[in-house]
Short mmCIF file of C-alpha atoms and ligand atoms in Angstrom, two decimals:
data_model
loop_
_atom_site.label_atom_id
_atom_site.label_comp_id
_atom_site.label_asym_id
_atom_site.label_seq_id
_atom_site.Cartn_x
_atom_site.Cartn_y
_atom_site.Cartn_z
CA MET A 12 0.67 0.00 6.11
CA VAL A 13 -0.23 -2.83 3.72
CA ARG A 14 2.06 -5.75 4.47
CA TYR A 15 3.55 -7.65 1.54
CA THR A 16 2.29 -10.94 2.98
CA ASP A 17 -1.26 -9.49 2.94
CA ILE A 18 -0.77 -8.34 -0.63
CA ARG A 19 0.27 -11.82 -1.72
CA ALA A 20 -2.62 -13.36 0.21
CA SER A 21 -5.06 -11.00 -1.49
CA ASN A 22 -3.63 -11.81 -4.92
CA THR A 23 -4.15 -15.52 -4.36
CA LEU A 24 -7.89 -14.72 -4.18
CA ILE A 25 -7.94 -13.42 -7.74
CA ASN A 26 -10.12 -15.67 -9.86
CA ASP A 27 -12.65 -15.43 -12.68
CA SER A 28 -15.09 -13.46 -10.56
CA THR A 29 -12.59 -10.96 -9.09
CA ALA A 30 -10.09 -10.46 -11.92
CA PRO A 31 -10.48 -7.58 -14.34
CA ARG A 32 -12.00 -9.39 -17.34
CA ILE A 33 -10.92 -6.78 -19.82
CA ALA A 34 -7.72 -4.90 -19.14
CA VAL A 35 -5.87 -2.33 -21.23
CA PHE A 36 -2.15 -1.89 -20.61
CA VAL A 37 -0.45 1.16 -22.10
CA GLY A 38 3.24 0.65 -21.33
CA GLY A 39 2.95 -3.10 -20.77
CA THR A 40 5.74 -3.93 -23.24
CA ALA A 41 8.37 -3.41 -20.52
CA GLY A 42 8.93 -2.61 -16.86
CA ILE A 43 6.19 -2.35 -14.26
CA GLY A 44 3.36 -2.73 -16.78
CA GLN A 45 4.88 -5.95 -18.07
CA LEU A 46 5.53 -7.27 -14.54
CA THR A 47 1.91 -6.57 -13.65
CA ILE A 48 0.59 -8.37 -16.74
CA LYS A 49 2.76 -11.37 -15.81
CA ALA A 50 1.37 -11.40 -12.27
CA LEU A 51 -2.21 -11.03 -13.51
CA VAL A 52 -1.92 -13.80 -16.09
CA ALA A 53 -0.22 -16.10 -13.56
CA THR A 54 -3.39 -16.05 -11.44
CA GLY A 55 -4.93 -18.38 -14.04
CA ALA A 56 -8.02 -16.17 -14.37
CA SER A 57 -9.83 -15.68 -17.68
CA VAL A 58 -8.75 -12.24 -18.76
CA ARG A 59 -8.57 -10.38 -22.02
CA ILE A 60 -5.60 -8.04 -22.12
CA TYR A 61 -5.04 -5.34 -24.70
CA LEU A 62 -1.31 -4.77 -24.91
CA ILE A 63 -0.52 -1.46 -26.58
CA GLY A 64 2.96 -0.66 -27.84
CA ARG A 65 5.01 0.92 -30.55
CA LYS A 66 6.30 -0.78 -33.68
CA SER A 67 9.84 -1.20 -32.31
CA SER A 68 8.42 -3.37 -29.49
CA ASN A 69 6.40 -5.60 -31.79
CA ASP A 70 8.81 -8.58 -31.84
CA ARG A 71 9.51 -8.44 -28.08
CA ALA A 72 5.79 -8.16 -27.38
CA HIS A 73 4.99 -11.27 -29.40
CA VAL A 74 7.63 -13.33 -27.57
CA PHE A 75 6.08 -12.09 -24.30
CA MET A 76 2.58 -12.98 -25.50
CA LYS A 77 3.66 -16.55 -26.30
CA GLU A 78 5.10 -16.83 -22.80
CA LEU A 79 1.81 -15.59 -21.31
CA GLN A 80 -0.20 -18.03 -23.39
CA SER A 81 1.79 -20.97 -22.05
CA THR A 82 1.44 -19.68 -18.47
CA ASN A 83 -2.33 -19.37 -18.72
CA PRO A 84 -4.30 -20.65 -21.72
CA ASN A 85 -7.39 -18.83 -20.35
CA ALA A 86 -5.73 -15.49 -20.91
CA GLU A 87 -6.21 -13.80 -24.26
CA VAL A 88 -3.68 -11.13 -25.12
CA ILE A 89 -4.40 -8.82 -28.03
CA TRP A 90 -1.61 -6.69 -29.43
CA ILE A 91 -2.43 -3.25 -30.80
CA GLU A 92 0.44 -1.39 -32.34
CA GLY A 93 0.44 2.33 -31.64
CA GLU A 94 2.91 5.18 -31.25
CA VAL A 95 1.27 6.27 -28.02
CA SER A 96 3.34 9.43 -27.54
CA LEU A 97 1.18 10.76 -30.40
CA LEU A 98 -2.35 11.74 -29.41
CA THR A 99 -3.69 10.88 -32.86
CA ASP A 100 -2.44 7.35 -32.45
CA ALA A 101 -3.60 7.07 -28.85
CA LYS A 102 -7.07 7.98 -30.05
CA ARG A 103 -6.91 5.51 -32.96
CA VAL A 104 -5.97 2.69 -30.53
CA CYS A 105 -8.90 3.62 -28.29
CA GLU A 106 -11.23 3.54 -31.30
CA VAL A 107 -10.12 -0.04 -31.99
CA ILE A 108 -10.83 -1.04 -28.39
CA LYS A 109 -14.20 0.75 -28.43
CA SER A 110 -15.17 -1.08 -31.62
CA ARG A 111 -14.53 -4.44 -29.91
CA GLU A 112 -15.58 -4.00 -26.29
CA LYS A 113 -18.63 -2.76 -24.41
CA HIS A 114 -16.76 -2.22 -21.17
CA VAL A 115 -13.22 -2.03 -19.77
CA ASP A 116 -12.39 -3.12 -16.20
CA LEU A 117 -8.81 -1.95 -15.90
CA LEU A 118 -6.78 0.76 -17.60
CA PHE A 119 -3.14 0.53 -16.51
CA LEU A 120 -0.81 3.36 -17.56
CA THR A 121 2.98 3.28 -17.22
CA THR A 122 4.58 4.98 -20.23
CA GLY A 123 7.34 7.50 -19.66
CA TYR A 124 10.71 8.43 -18.26
CA ALA A 125 12.62 11.41 -16.87
CA PRO A 126 14.46 13.33 -19.62
CA PHE A 127 18.13 14.03 -18.81
CA GLY A 128 18.83 15.34 -22.30
CA PRO A 129 17.53 18.36 -24.21
CA ARG A 130 13.84 19.15 -24.69
CA GLU A 131 12.36 17.03 -27.46
CA GLU A 132 8.94 17.38 -29.05
CA THR A 133 6.70 14.83 -30.73
CA ALA A 134 5.50 15.48 -34.29
CA GLU A 135 2.43 17.02 -32.63
CA GLY A 136 4.55 19.60 -30.82
CA ILE A 137 4.23 18.21 -27.29
CA GLU A 138 7.32 17.63 -25.17
CA ILE A 139 7.66 13.85 -25.37
CA THR A 140 7.99 12.98 -21.68
CA LEU A 141 5.01 15.18 -20.80
CA SER A 142 3.05 13.40 -23.49
CA LEU A 143 4.00 9.92 -22.25
CA GLY A 144 3.64 10.76 -18.57
CA TYR A 145 0.48 12.81 -18.82
CA PHE A 146 -1.22 13.94 -22.05
CA SER A 147 -1.33 10.59 -23.82
CA ARG A 148 -2.37 8.89 -20.57
CA MET A 149 -5.27 11.34 -20.20
CA MET A 150 -6.24 10.75 -23.83
CA PHE A 151 -6.62 7.04 -22.97
CA VAL A 152 -8.56 7.85 -19.81
CA LEU A 153 -10.97 10.27 -21.51
CA GLN A 154 -11.48 8.09 -24.57
CA LEU A 155 -12.10 4.92 -22.54
CA LEU A 156 -14.08 6.54 -19.71
CA PRO A 157 -17.45 5.64 -21.31
CA LEU A 158 -16.36 1.96 -21.35
CA LEU A 159 -14.94 2.16 -17.85
CA ARG A 160 -18.25 3.57 -16.63
CA GLN A 161 -20.00 0.54 -18.12
CA ALA A 162 -17.93 -1.90 -16.02
CA GLU A 163 -19.11 -3.14 -12.63
CA ALA A 164 -15.98 -2.05 -10.79
CA ALA A 165 -13.59 -0.30 -13.14
CA ARG A 166 -10.20 1.00 -12.20
CA VAL A 167 -7.64 3.37 -13.69
CA VAL A 168 -4.07 3.01 -12.42
CA SER A 169 -1.49 5.61 -13.44
CA VAL A 170 2.02 4.73 -12.23
CA LEU A 171 4.30 7.73 -11.78
CA GLY A 172 4.60 9.83 -8.64
CA GLY A 173 1.31 9.81 -6.73
CA GLY A 174 1.57 11.35 -3.28
CA LEU A 175 5.27 12.11 -3.66
CA MET A 176 6.11 14.18 -6.71
CA GLU A 177 3.25 16.70 -6.88
CA ARG A 178 4.53 20.28 -6.47
CA PRO A 179 1.69 22.70 -7.17
CA THR A 180 3.62 25.62 -5.67
CA SER A 181 6.67 24.99 -7.89
CA ILE A 182 4.98 24.60 -11.24
CA ASP A 183 4.53 27.61 -13.49
CA LEU A 184 0.87 27.69 -14.49
CA ASP A 185 1.79 30.00 -17.39
CA ASP A 186 4.25 27.42 -18.74
CA LEU A 187 2.62 23.99 -18.47
CA ALA A 188 4.41 22.94 -21.67
CA LEU A 189 7.83 23.70 -20.10
CA GLU A 190 8.76 25.99 -22.98
CA LYS A 191 10.28 28.95 -21.14
CA PRO A 192 14.10 29.09 -21.33
CA GLY A 193 15.76 27.22 -18.47
CA ARG A 194 12.50 25.64 -17.34
CA PHE A 195 13.08 22.18 -18.74
CA GLY A 196 14.72 19.28 -16.90
CA PRO A 197 14.18 15.75 -15.60
CA ILE A 198 12.85 16.74 -12.18
CA LYS A 199 10.63 19.51 -13.55
CA SER A 200 9.14 17.22 -16.18
CA GLN A 201 8.42 14.41 -13.70
CA MET A 202 7.04 16.82 -11.07
CA LEU A 203 4.80 18.51 -13.61
CA SER A 204 3.52 15.22 -15.03
CA ALA A 205 2.83 13.91 -11.52
CA THR A 206 1.09 17.13 -10.45
CA MET A 207 -1.08 17.15 -13.56
CA ASN A 208 -1.90 13.42 -13.15
CA THR A 209 -3.13 14.00 -9.61
CA ALA A 210 -5.03 17.19 -10.46
CA THR A 211 -6.87 15.72 -13.44
CA LEU A 212 -7.54 12.29 -11.98
CA ASP A 213 -8.87 13.98 -8.83
CA LYS A 214 -11.25 15.99 -11.00
CA LEU A 215 -12.31 13.00 -13.12
CA ALA A 216 -12.84 10.87 -10.01
CA ALA A 217 -15.34 13.43 -8.72
CA ASP A 218 -17.29 13.12 -12.00
CA SER A 219 -17.11 9.30 -12.22
CA PRO A 220 -18.02 7.83 -8.82
CA GLY A 221 -18.31 4.34 -10.32
CA VAL A 222 -14.65 4.25 -11.31
CA THR A 223 -11.72 3.84 -8.91
CA PHE A 224 -8.72 6.01 -9.80
CA ILE A 225 -5.23 5.38 -8.46
CA HIS A 226 -2.09 7.45 -8.99
CA SER A 227 0.81 5.49 -7.56
CA TYR A 228 4.48 6.00 -6.88
CA PRO A 229 6.18 2.64 -7.49
CA GLY A 230 9.38 3.12 -5.48
CA TRP A 231 12.54 1.99 -7.24
CA VAL A 232 12.16 -0.89 -9.66
CA ASP A 233 15.17 -1.92 -11.73
CA THR A 234 13.48 -1.74 -15.13
CA GLY A 235 16.13 0.28 -16.97
CA ASN A 236 13.75 3.24 -16.92
CA VAL A 237 16.50 5.64 -15.85
CA ARG A 238 18.52 4.74 -18.97
CA ARG A 239 15.78 5.97 -21.29
CA GLY A 240 16.25 9.60 -20.35
CA PHE A 241 19.91 9.88 -21.38
CA GLU A 242 21.35 10.36 -24.83
CA PRO A 243 23.09 7.04 -25.60
CA ASN A 244 26.86 7.15 -24.97
CA SER A 245 26.77 10.68 -23.52
CA TRP A 246 28.97 11.29 -20.45
CA LYS A 247 25.81 11.61 -18.35
CA ALA A 248 24.68 8.17 -19.51
CA TRP A 249 28.03 6.71 -18.43
CA VAL A 250 27.85 8.39 -15.01
CA ALA A 251 24.33 7.01 -14.55
CA TRP A 252 25.48 3.55 -15.58
CA LEU A 253 28.45 3.67 -13.16
CA PHE A 254 26.76 5.18 -10.10
CA LEU A 255 22.99 5.50 -10.37
CA GLU A 256 22.09 2.13 -11.84
CA PRO A 257 24.02 0.07 -9.23
CA LEU A 258 22.26 2.11 -6.54
CA ILE A 259 18.87 1.43 -8.11
CA TYR A 260 19.77 -2.25 -8.42
CA LEU A 261 20.64 -2.41 -4.70
CA PHE A 262 17.58 -0.59 -3.37
CA SER A 263 14.90 -1.72 -5.81
CA PHE A 264 11.92 -3.94 -5.30
CA SER A 265 12.40 -7.29 -6.99
CA ASP A 266 10.51 -7.71 -10.26
CA LYS A 267 8.21 -10.21 -8.62
CA GLU A 268 7.34 -7.99 -5.66
CA SER A 269 6.70 -5.01 -7.91
CA GLY A 270 4.39 -7.10 -10.11
CA GLN A 271 2.48 -8.35 -7.05
CA ARG A 272 2.18 -4.86 -5.53
CA HIS A 273 0.80 -3.42 -8.77
CA LEU A 274 -1.57 -6.35 -9.20
CA PHE A 275 -2.90 -5.57 -5.72
CA LEU A 276 -3.38 -1.92 -6.76
CA SER A 277 -5.33 -3.18 -9.76
CA THR A 278 -7.62 -5.57 -7.94
CA SER A 279 -8.00 -5.09 -4.19
CA ALA A 280 -11.08 -3.65 -2.51
CA TYR A 281 -8.61 -1.92 -0.18
CA TYR A 282 -8.98 0.90 -2.72
CA GLY A 283 -12.61 1.98 -2.98
CA GLY A 284 -14.33 -1.11 -1.58
CA ARG A 285 -14.80 -3.05 -4.79
CA GLY A 286 -12.62 -5.90 -6.01
CA VAL A 287 -10.88 -8.68 -4.11
CA PRO A 288 -12.38 -8.47 -0.60
CA TRP A 289 -10.20 -6.70 1.97
CA MET A 290 -10.87 -7.50 5.61
CA GLY A 291 -8.52 -5.01 7.28
CA LYS A 292 -8.76 -1.25 7.57
CA ALA A 293 -9.49 0.19 4.13
CA GLY A 294 -7.42 2.80 2.34
CA VAL A 295 -8.69 6.35 2.03
CA ASN A 296 -9.13 8.51 -1.05
CA THR A 297 -7.95 12.09 -1.48
CA SER A 298 -10.98 13.24 0.53
CA GLY A 299 -9.91 11.04 3.43
CA LYS A 300 -12.78 8.60 2.91
CA PRO A 301 -12.72 4.79 2.49
CA MET A 302 -14.85 4.95 -0.65
CA ASN A 303 -14.34 5.40 -4.36
CA GLY A 304 -12.42 8.39 -5.65
CA LEU A 305 -8.75 9.06 -6.33
CA PHE A 306 -6.19 7.17 -4.25
CA LEU A 307 -2.58 8.30 -3.99
CA ALA A 308 -0.68 5.10 -3.29
CA ASN A 309 2.93 5.09 -2.19
CA TYR A 310 5.57 2.41 -2.85
CA ARG A 311 4.28 0.37 0.11
CA ASN A 312 0.74 0.48 -1.32
CA ASP A 313 -0.42 2.78 1.49
CA CYS A 314 -2.77 5.62 0.69
CA THR A 315 -1.29 9.02 1.35
CA LEU A 316 -3.64 11.93 1.81
CA ASN A 317 -1.16 14.59 0.81
CA ALA A 318 -3.71 17.01 2.24
CA GLY A 319 -1.60 20.17 2.12
CA VAL A 320 -0.63 19.63 -1.48
CA LEU A 321 -4.15 18.62 -2.50
CA SER A 322 -5.77 21.70 -1.00
CA VAL A 323 -3.31 24.04 -2.79
CA LEU A 324 -3.78 22.05 -5.98
CA ARG A 325 -7.56 22.19 -5.86
CA GLU A 326 -7.66 25.84 -4.88
CA LYS A 327 -5.03 27.25 -7.21
CA SER A 328 -4.08 24.88 -10.03
CA THR A 329 -6.59 22.21 -10.99
CA GLU A 330 -8.75 24.43 -13.19
CA MET A 331 -5.74 25.90 -15.03
CA ILE A 332 -4.31 22.42 -15.57
CA TRP A 333 -7.67 21.16 -16.81
CA LYS A 334 -8.04 24.13 -19.18
CA HIS A 335 -4.55 23.57 -20.59
CA THR A 336 -5.22 19.83 -20.91
CA GLN A 337 -8.40 20.45 -22.85
CA GLU A 338 -6.58 22.88 -25.16
CA VAL A 339 -3.88 20.30 -25.88
CA LEU A 340 -6.22 17.31 -26.29
CA GLN A 341 -9.16 19.00 -28.00
CA PRO A 342 -7.80 18.87 -31.58
CA TYR A 343 -7.40 15.10 -31.24
CA LEU A 344 -10.45 14.12 -29.22
N1 NAP B 611 11.15 2.12 -12.43
C1 NAP B 611 11.23 3.00 -11.42
O1 NAP B 611 12.04 2.83 -10.49
C2 NAP B 611 10.35 4.21 -11.39
C3 NAP B 611 10.38 5.04 -10.24
C4 NAP B 611 9.53 6.16 -10.21
C5 NAP B 611 8.70 6.45 -11.28
N2 NAP B 611 8.73 5.63 -12.39
C6 NAP B 611 7.83 5.95 -13.50
O2 NAP B 611 6.83 4.95 -13.57
C7 NAP B 611 6.47 4.69 -14.93
C8 NAP B 611 6.70 3.21 -15.22
O3 NAP B 611 8.05 2.91 -15.01
P1 NAP B 611 8.76 1.65 -15.68
O4 NAP B 611 10.04 1.46 -14.96
O5 NAP B 611 7.81 0.53 -15.81
O6 NAP B 611 9.07 2.23 -17.15
P2 NAP B 611 9.79 1.52 -18.40
O7 NAP B 611 9.92 0.08 -18.21
O8 NAP B 611 11.07 2.25 -18.69
O9 NAP B 611 8.81 1.90 -19.63
C9 NAP B 611 7.45 1.70 -19.58
C10 NAP B 611 6.86 1.84 -20.94
O10 NAP B 611 7.07 3.13 -21.53
C11 NAP B 611 7.19 2.94 -22.92
N3 NAP B 611 7.95 4.02 -23.55
C12 NAP B 611 9.10 4.56 -23.12
N4 NAP B 611 9.50 5.51 -24.00
C13 NAP B 611 8.58 5.55 -24.98
C14 NAP B 611 8.42 6.33 -26.16
N5 NAP B 611 9.32 7.26 -26.50
N6 NAP B 611 7.35 6.12 -26.93
C15 NAP B 611 6.43 5.18 -26.59
N7 NAP B 611 6.52 4.41 -25.49
C16 NAP B 611 7.59 4.59 -24.70
C17 NAP B 611 7.96 1.64 -23.05
O11 NAP B 611 7.75 1.10 -24.34
P3 NAP B 611 8.87 0.19 -25.11
O12 NAP B 611 8.78 -1.17 -24.51
O13 NAP B 611 8.41 0.26 -26.52
O14 NAP B 611 10.20 0.84 -24.92
C18 NAP B 611 7.36 0.81 -21.95
O15 NAP B 611 6.25 0.09 -22.41
C19 NAP B 611 7.33 5.60 -15.78
O16 NAP B 611 6.61 6.76 -16.09
C20 NAP B 611 8.51 5.95 -14.87
O17 NAP B 611 9.08 7.20 -15.20
C21 NAP B 611 9.51 4.51 -12.45
#
């Protein structure tokens, strides 16, 4: 187990030589992404952060950026507006980053929510929560992989359900878009996104040994994320507000602790051996080794092997998921 005191101690060692110099946050306009940016900027290190968000977050994002600037004048935060649920726009944002940077040290992905309402598609015909939780995230990974490979110790962190929500035996490989009648729902969408995240990141990690990949489950963090999935003012939204949200409030990590835990995920050599030096026993990747690869990190920052799930996934599902992913992304790549 990684103790919180050790996490905080590790984060105090973040400086100009250990911080990710160029970081891209997709989902950093709110919640865990935003908390992690705050924690990173508060280290005082010289970092350049690309903050990606949709038009409706523009004003909020600029208030946040001013706050960051006063916390740490060495931090440069660049806003790129993009409707990231759309693959066309995700690609356009990546093109902007590629035109400005030669390498990227950190790609931090947190967009998404569990849908408690009816199935809803983006203008590109992809169910929106699958796009935010998986397809758009993979578009960012694939587009920025050449720049990540150019970095000395690059890292991709996808925050969703690593080690906890993968269910390769429950997903229907013939319906990875959740289109069949009765197949759609909040748990199915989250489980499928998490399973596909792990499968694809596991595959990409094998092809990119210089990049550290992490799929994490954040535990409960009171970000208002649960509210996003309900139709406003529906009876379900009221039930969630009355019962679920107080429960989340009671059992959540504090904002500060969540930010520190995700900063550790983004910087510590505990994962893969590169980053802020880690003196204790190192975490292990999905092959059980303390070296680069894919790490499934639970809410306490421990690495879970999830060996049973991983072997079923690799044997039966990864190739089908990869094929489907390529079919969905190809028109936009
Ligand atoms: N918080 C938890 O307790 C918890 C637990 C388990 C798993 N998770 C998962 O972990 C991830 C991060 O959670 P979080 O609490 O940090 O999430 P969050 O605060 O609710 O949202 C994160 C980001 O998603 C973006 N987003 C949401 N809907 C969008 C849409 N339709 N189009 C474009 N962007 C959209 C938000 O942008 P705007 O600022 O523009 O709205 C925000 O930047 C999510 O996938 C969540 O489902 C969270």
